[in-house]
PDB file of C-alpha atoms and ligand atoms in Angstrom:
ATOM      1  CA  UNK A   1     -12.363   3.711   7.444  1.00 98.00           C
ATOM      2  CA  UNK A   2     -13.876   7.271   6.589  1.00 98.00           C
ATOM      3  CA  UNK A   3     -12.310  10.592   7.137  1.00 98.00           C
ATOM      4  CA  UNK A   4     -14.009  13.618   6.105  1.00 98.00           C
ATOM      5  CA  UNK A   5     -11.397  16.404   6.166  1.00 98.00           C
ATOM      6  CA  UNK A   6     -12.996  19.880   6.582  1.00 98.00           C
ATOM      7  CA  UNK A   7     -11.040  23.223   5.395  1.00 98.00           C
ATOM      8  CA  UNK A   8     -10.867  26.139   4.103  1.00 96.00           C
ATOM      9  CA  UNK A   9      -7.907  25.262   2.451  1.00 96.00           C
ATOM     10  CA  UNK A  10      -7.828  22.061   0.668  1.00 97.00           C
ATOM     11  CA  UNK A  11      -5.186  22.542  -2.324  1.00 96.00           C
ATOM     12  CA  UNK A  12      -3.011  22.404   0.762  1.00 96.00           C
ATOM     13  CA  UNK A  13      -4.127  18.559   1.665  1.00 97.00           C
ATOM     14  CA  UNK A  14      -4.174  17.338  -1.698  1.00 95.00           C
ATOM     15  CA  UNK A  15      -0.631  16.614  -2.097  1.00 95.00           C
ATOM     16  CA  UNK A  16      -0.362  14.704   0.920  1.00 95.00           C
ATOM     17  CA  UNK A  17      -3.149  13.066   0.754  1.00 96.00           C
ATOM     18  CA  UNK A  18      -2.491  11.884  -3.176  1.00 95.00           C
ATOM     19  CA  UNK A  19       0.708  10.190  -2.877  1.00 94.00           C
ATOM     20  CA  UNK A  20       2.842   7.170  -0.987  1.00 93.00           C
ATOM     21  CA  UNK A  21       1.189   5.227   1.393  1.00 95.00           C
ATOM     22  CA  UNK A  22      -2.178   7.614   2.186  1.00 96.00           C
ATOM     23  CA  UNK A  23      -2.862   7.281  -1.820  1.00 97.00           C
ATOM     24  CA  UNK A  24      -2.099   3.537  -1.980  1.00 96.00           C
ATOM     25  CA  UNK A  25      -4.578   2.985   0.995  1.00 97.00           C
ATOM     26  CA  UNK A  26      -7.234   4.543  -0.718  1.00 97.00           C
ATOM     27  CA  UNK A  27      -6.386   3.022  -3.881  1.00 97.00           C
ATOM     28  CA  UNK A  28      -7.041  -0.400  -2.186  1.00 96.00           C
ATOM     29  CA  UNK A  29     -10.195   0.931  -0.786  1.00 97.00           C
ATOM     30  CA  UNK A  30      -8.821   0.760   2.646  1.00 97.00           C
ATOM     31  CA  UNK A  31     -10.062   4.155   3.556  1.00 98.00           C
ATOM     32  CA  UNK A  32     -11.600   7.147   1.999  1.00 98.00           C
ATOM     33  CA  UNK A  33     -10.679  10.031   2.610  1.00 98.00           C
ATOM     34  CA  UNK A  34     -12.899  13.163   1.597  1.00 98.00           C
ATOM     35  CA  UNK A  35     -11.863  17.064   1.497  1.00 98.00           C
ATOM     36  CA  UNK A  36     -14.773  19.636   1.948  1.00 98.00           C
ATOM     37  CA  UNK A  37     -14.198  23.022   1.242  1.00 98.00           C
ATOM     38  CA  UNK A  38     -15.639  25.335   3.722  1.00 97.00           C
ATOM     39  CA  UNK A  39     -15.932  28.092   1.183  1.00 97.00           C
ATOM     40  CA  UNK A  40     -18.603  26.009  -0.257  1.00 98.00           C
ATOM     41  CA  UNK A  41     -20.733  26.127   2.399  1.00 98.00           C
ATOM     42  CA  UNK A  42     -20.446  29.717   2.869  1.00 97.00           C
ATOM     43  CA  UNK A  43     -23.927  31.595   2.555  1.00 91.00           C
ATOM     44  CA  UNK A  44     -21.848  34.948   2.269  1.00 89.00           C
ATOM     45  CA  UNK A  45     -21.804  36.889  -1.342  1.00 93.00           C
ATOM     46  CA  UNK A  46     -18.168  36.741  -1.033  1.00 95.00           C
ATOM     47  CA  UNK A  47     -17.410  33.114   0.097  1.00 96.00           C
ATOM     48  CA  UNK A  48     -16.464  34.485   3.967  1.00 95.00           C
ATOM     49  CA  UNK A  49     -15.692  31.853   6.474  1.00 96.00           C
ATOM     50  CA  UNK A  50     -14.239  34.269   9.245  1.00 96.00           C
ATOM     51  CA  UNK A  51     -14.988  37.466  10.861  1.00 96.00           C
ATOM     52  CA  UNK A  52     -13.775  40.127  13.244  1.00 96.00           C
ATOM     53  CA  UNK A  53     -13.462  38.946  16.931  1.00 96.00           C
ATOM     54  CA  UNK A  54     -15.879  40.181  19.255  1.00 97.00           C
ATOM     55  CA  UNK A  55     -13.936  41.972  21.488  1.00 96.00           C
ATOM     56  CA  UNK A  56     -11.555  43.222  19.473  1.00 96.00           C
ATOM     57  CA  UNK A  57      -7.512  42.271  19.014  1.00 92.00           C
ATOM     58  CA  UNK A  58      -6.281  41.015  15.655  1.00 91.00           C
ATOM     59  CA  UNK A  59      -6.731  38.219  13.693  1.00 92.00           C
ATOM     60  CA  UNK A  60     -10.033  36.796  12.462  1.00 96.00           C
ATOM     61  CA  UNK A  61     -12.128  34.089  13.712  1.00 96.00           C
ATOM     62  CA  UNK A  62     -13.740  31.129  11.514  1.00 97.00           C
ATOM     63  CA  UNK A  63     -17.629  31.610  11.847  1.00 97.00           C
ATOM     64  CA  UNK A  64     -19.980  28.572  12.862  1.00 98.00           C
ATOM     65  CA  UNK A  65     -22.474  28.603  10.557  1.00 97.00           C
ATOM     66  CA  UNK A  66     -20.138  27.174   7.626  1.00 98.00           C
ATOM     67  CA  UNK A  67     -18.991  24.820  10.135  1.00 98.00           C
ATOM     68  CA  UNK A  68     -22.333  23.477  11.488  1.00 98.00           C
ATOM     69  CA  UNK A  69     -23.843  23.282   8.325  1.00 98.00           C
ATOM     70  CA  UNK A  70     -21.057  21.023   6.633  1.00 98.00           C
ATOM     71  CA  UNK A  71     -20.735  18.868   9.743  1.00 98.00           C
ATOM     72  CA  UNK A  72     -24.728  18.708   9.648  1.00 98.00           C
ATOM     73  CA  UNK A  73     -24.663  18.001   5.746  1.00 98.00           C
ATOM     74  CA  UNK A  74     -22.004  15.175   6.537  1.00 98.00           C
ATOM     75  CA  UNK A  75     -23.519  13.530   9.964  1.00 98.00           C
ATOM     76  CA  UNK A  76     -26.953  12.788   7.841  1.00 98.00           C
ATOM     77  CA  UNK A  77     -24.819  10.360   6.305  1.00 96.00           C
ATOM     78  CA  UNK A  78     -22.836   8.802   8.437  1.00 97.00           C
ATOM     79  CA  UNK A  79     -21.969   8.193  11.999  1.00 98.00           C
ATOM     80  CA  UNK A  80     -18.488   9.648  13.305  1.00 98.00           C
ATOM     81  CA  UNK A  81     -16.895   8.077  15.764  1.00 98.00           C
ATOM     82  CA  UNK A  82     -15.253  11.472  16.738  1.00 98.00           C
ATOM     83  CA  UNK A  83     -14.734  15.212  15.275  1.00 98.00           C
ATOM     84  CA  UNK A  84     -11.595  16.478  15.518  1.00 99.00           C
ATOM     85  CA  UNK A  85     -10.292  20.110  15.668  1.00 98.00           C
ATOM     86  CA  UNK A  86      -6.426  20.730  14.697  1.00 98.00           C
ATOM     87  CA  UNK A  87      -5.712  23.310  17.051  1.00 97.00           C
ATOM     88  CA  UNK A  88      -2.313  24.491  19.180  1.00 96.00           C
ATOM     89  CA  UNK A  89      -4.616  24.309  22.371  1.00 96.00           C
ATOM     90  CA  UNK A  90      -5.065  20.784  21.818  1.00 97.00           C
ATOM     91  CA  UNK A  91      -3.919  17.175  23.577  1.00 98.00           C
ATOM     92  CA  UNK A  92      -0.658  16.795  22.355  1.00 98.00           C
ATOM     93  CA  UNK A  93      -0.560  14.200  19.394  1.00 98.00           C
ATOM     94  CA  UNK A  94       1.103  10.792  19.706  1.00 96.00           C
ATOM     95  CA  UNK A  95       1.438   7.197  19.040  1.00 95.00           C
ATOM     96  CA  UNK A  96      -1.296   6.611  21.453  1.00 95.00           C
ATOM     97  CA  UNK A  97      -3.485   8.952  20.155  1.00 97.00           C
ATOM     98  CA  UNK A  98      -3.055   7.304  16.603  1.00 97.00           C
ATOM     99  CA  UNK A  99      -3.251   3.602  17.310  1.00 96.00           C
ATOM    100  CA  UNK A 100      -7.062   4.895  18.977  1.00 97.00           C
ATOM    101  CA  UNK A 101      -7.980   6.390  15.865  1.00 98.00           C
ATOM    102  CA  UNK A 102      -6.973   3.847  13.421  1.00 97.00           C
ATOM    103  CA  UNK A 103      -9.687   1.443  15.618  1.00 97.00           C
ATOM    104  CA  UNK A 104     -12.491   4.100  14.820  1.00 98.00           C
ATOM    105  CA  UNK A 105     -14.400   3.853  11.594  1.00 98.00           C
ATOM    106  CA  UNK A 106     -15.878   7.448  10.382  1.00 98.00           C
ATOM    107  CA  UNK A 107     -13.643  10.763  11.676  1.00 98.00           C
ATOM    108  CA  UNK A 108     -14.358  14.296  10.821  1.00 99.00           C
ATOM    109  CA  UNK A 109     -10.954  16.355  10.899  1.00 99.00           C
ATOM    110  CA  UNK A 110     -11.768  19.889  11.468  1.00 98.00           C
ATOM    111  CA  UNK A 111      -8.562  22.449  10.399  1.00 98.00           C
ATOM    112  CA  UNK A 112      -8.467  25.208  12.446  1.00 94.00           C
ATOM    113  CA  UNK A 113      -7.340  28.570  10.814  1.00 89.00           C
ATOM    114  CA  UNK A 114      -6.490  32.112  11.472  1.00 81.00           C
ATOM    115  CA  UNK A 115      -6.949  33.158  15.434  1.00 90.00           C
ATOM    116  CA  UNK A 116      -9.264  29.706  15.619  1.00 94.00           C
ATOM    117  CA  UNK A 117     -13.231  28.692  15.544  1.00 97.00           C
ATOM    118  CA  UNK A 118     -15.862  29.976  17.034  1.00 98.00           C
ATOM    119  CA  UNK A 119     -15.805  28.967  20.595  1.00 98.00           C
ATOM    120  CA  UNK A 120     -19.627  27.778  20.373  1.00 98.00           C
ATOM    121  CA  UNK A 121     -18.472  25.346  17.120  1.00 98.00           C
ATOM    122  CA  UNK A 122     -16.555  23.567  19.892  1.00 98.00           C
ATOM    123  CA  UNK A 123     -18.494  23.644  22.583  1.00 98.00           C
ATOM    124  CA  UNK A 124     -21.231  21.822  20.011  1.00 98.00           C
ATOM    125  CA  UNK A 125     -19.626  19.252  17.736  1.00 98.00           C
ATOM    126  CA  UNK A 126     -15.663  18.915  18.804  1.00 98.00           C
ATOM    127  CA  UNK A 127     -14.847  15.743  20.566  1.00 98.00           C
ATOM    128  CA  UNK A 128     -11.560  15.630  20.626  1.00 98.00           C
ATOM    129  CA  UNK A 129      -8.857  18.149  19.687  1.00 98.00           C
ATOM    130  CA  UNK A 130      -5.402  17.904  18.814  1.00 98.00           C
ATOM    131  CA  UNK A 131      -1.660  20.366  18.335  1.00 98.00           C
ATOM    132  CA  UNK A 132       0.732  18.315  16.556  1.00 98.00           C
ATOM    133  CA  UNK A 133       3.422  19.802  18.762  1.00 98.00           C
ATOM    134  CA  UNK A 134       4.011  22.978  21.117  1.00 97.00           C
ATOM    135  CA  UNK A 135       4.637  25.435  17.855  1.00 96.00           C
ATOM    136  CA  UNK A 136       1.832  27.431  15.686  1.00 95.00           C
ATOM    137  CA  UNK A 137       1.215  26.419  12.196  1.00 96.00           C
ATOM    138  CA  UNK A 138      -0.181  28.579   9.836  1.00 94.00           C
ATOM    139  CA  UNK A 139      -3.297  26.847   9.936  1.00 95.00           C
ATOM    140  CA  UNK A 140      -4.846  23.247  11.188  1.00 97.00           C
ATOM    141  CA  UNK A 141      -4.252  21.439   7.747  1.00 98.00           C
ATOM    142  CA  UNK A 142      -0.577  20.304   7.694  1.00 98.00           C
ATOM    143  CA  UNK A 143      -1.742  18.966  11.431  1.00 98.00           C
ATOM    144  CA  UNK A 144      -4.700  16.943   9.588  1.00 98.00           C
ATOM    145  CA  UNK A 145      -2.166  15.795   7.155  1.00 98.00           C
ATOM    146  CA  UNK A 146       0.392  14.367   9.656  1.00 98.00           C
ATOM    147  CA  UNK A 147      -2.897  13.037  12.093  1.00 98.00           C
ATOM    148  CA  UNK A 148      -4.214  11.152   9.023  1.00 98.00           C
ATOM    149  CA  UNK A 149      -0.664   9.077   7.338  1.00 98.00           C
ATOM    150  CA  UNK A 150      -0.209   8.308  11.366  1.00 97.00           C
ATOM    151  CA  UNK A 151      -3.591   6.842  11.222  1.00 98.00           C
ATOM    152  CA  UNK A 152      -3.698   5.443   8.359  1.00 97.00           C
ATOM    153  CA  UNK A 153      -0.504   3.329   7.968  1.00 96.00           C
ATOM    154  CA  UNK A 154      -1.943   1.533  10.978  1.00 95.00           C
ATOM    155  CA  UNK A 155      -4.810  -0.013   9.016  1.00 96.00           C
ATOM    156  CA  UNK A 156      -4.453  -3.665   8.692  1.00 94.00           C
ATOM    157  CA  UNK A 157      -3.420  -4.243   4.812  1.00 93.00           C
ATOM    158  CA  UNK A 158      -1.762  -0.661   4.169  1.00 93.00           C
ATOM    159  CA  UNK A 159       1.246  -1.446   4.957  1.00 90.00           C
ATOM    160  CA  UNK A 160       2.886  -4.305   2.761  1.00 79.00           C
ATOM    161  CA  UNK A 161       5.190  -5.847   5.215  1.00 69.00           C
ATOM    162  CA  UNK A 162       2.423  -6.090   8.631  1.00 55.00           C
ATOM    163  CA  UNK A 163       4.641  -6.237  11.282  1.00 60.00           C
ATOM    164  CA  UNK A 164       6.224  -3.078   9.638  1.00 73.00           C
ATOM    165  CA  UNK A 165       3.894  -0.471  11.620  1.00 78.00           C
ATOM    166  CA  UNK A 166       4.208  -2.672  15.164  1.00 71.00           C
ATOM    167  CA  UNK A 167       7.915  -2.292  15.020  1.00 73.00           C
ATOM    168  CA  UNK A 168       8.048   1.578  14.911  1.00 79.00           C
ATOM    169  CA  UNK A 169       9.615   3.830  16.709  1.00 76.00           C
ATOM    170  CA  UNK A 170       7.414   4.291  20.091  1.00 78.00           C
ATOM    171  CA  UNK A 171       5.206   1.567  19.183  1.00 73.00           C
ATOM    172  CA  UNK A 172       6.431  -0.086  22.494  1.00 80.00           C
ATOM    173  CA  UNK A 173       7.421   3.163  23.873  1.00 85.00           C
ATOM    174  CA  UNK A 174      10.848   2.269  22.909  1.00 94.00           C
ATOM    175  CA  UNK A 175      12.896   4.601  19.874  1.00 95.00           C
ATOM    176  CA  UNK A 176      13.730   2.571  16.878  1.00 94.00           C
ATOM    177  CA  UNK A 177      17.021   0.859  16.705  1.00 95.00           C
ATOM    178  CA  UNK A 178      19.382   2.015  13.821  1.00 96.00           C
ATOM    179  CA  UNK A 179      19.257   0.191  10.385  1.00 97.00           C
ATOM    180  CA  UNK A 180      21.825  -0.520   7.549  1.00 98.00           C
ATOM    181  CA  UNK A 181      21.250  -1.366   3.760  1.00 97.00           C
ATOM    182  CA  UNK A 182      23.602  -2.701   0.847  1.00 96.00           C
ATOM    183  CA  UNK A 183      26.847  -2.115   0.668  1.00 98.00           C
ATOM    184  CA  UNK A 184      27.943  -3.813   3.638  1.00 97.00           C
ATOM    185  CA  UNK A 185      30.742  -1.745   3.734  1.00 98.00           C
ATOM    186  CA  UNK A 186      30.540   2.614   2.640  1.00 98.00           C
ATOM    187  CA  UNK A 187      32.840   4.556   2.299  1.00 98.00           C
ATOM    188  CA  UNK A 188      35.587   2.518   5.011  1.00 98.00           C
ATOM    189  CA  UNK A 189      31.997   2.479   6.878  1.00 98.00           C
ATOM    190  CA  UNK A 190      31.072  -1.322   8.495  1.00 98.00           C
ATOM    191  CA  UNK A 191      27.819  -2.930   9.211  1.00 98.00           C
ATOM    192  CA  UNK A 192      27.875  -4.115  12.750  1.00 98.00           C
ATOM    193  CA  UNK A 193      28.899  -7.352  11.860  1.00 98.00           C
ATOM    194  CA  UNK A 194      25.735  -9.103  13.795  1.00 98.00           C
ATOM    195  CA  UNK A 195      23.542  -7.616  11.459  1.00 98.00           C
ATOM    196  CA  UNK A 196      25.210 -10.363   8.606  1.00 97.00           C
ATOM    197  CA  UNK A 197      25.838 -12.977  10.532  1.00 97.00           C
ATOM    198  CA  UNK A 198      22.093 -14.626  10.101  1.00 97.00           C
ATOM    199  CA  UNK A 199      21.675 -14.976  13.878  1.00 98.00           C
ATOM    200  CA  UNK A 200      18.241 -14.025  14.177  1.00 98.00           C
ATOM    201  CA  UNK A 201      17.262 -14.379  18.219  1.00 98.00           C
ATOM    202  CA  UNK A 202      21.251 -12.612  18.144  1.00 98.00           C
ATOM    203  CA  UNK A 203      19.784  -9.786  15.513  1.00 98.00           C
ATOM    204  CA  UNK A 204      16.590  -9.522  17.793  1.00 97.00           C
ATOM    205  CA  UNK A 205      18.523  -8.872  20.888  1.00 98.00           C
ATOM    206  CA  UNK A 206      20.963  -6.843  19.412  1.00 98.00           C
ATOM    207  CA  UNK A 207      18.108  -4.457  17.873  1.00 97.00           C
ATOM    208  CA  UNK A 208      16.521  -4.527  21.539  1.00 96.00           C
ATOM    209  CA  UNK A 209      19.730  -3.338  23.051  1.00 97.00           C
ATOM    210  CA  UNK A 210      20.291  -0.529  20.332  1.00 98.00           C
ATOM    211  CA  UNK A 211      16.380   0.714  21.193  1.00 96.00           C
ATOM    212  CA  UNK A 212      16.906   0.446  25.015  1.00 97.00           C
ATOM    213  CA  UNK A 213      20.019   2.342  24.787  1.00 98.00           C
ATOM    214  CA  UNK A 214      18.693   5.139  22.183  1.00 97.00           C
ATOM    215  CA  UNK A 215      15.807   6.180  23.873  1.00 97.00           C
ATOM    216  CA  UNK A 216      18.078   6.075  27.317  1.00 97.00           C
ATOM    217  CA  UNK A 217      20.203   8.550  25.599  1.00 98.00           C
ATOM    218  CA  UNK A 218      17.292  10.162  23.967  1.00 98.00           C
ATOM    219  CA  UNK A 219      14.067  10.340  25.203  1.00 97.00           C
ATOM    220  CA  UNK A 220      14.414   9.841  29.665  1.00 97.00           C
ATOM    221  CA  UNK A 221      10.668  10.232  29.591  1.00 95.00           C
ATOM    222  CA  UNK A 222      10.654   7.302  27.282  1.00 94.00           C
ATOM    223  CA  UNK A 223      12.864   5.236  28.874  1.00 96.00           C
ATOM    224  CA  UNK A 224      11.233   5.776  32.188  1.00 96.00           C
ATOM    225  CA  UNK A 225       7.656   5.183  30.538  1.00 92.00           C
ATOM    226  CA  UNK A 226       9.058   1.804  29.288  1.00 93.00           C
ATOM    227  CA  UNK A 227      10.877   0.523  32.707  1.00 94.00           C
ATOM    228  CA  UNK A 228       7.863   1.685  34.956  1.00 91.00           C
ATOM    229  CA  UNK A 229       5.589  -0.582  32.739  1.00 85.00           C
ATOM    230  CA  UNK A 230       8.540  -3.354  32.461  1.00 81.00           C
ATOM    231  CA  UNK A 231       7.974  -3.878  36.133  1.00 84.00           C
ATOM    232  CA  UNK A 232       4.291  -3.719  35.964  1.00 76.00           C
TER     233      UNK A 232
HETATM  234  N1  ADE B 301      -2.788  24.796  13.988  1.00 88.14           N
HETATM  235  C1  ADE B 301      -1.792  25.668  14.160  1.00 88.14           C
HETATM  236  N2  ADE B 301      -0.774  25.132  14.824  1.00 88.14           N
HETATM  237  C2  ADE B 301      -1.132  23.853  15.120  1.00 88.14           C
HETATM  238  C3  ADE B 301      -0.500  22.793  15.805  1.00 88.14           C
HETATM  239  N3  ADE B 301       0.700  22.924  16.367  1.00 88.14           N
HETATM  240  N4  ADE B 301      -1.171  21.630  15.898  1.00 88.14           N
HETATM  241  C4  ADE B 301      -2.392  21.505  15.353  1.00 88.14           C
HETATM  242  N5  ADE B 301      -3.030  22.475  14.704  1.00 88.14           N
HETATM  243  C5  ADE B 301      -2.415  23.637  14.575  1.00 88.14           C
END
């Protein structure tokens, strides 16, 4: 997989990006991930990549022509599945959203910034566009940052242990069930005693029960998701 991460910002992906799991993946050539600064496609003296609304009312606006030119420079390249625009405005992101992704193999991540793009930048080249959550961000990248480790981590051979990623939380619309490590006993502190008793079908159903019951206490939209397509 390919994703071609476009900002005006990118000392603020580069952490991310370089480290854990999203480094390891690209490491083993898994993906590639590439940062573009929009500055450098700027044809202004002074490296501008917004502008005053028209209309007035504060905040600036990012202007197309940086935009359209890097996406331009990029599609002669390469064929992307979909460009993506981090935005507030956008479909909320989920699990979903990211197992859809991870089966696509060349994705432009647009970060939006200040009081957004220009309108016509979306009309023209956005396919798809994304909030992270119902908050505002100081700008799109932290959202490109958290779209691209969901993605990611899905890729077959990034994680080491593959079931790993298919027994997340919401994976089966389900919360994850809690977990214990060494000691067996903290602090007065016992693991359930299943958990050591080497019962596997008994561990299996005890984790199902633990899920069920957490996301009933939870997440009712969950649970509700998860019984309407149990009797389906
Ligand atoms: N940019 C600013 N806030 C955002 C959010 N919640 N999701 C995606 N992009 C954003």
């Amino acid at each position: 997989m390919r994703i071609d991460i476009i900002t005006g910002l990118p000392s603020l992906l580069e952490s991310p990006l370089n480290d854990s799991i999203v480094k390891r993946s690209q490491t083993k050539g898994i993906v590639e991930i590439h940062l573009h600064d929009l500055r450098d496609y700027s044809t202004d003296k002074h490296k501008n990549i917004d502008d005053y609304a028209f209309g007035g009312g504060a905040g600036m606006v990012m202007s197309a022509e940086p935009i359209a030119t890097c996406i331009d420079a990029l599609s002669e390249n390469c064929a992307y599945d979909e460009v993506i625009y981090t935005t507030p405005d956008g479909d909320t992101f989920n699990q979903r959203t990211a197992n859809r992704l991870s089966t696509f193999k060349n994705l432009i991540i647009l970060c939006g910034h200040y009081k957004g793009v220009d309108q016509r930048i979306r009309d023209k080249y956005i396919t798809r566009e994304i909030s992270i959550g119902d908050y505002v961000l100081s700008g799109g990248e932290l959202a490109a940052a958290v779209i691209t480790d969901a993605v990611v981590r899905l890729l077959p051979g990034v994680l080491n242990d593959e079931t790993s990623a298919l027994t997340d939380t919401f994976q089966d619309d389900l919360l994850a069930p809690p977990v214990y490590t060494r000691p067996a006993e903290w602090r007065g502190m016992e693991v359930p005693p299943i958990l050591i008793s080497g019962n596997g079908p008994a561990i299996e159903t005890w984790r199902m029960d633990k899920a069920m019951e957490r996301t009933k206490e939870r997440r009712p939209d969950l649970w509700e998701k998860f019984n309407q397509q149990s009797e389906s």
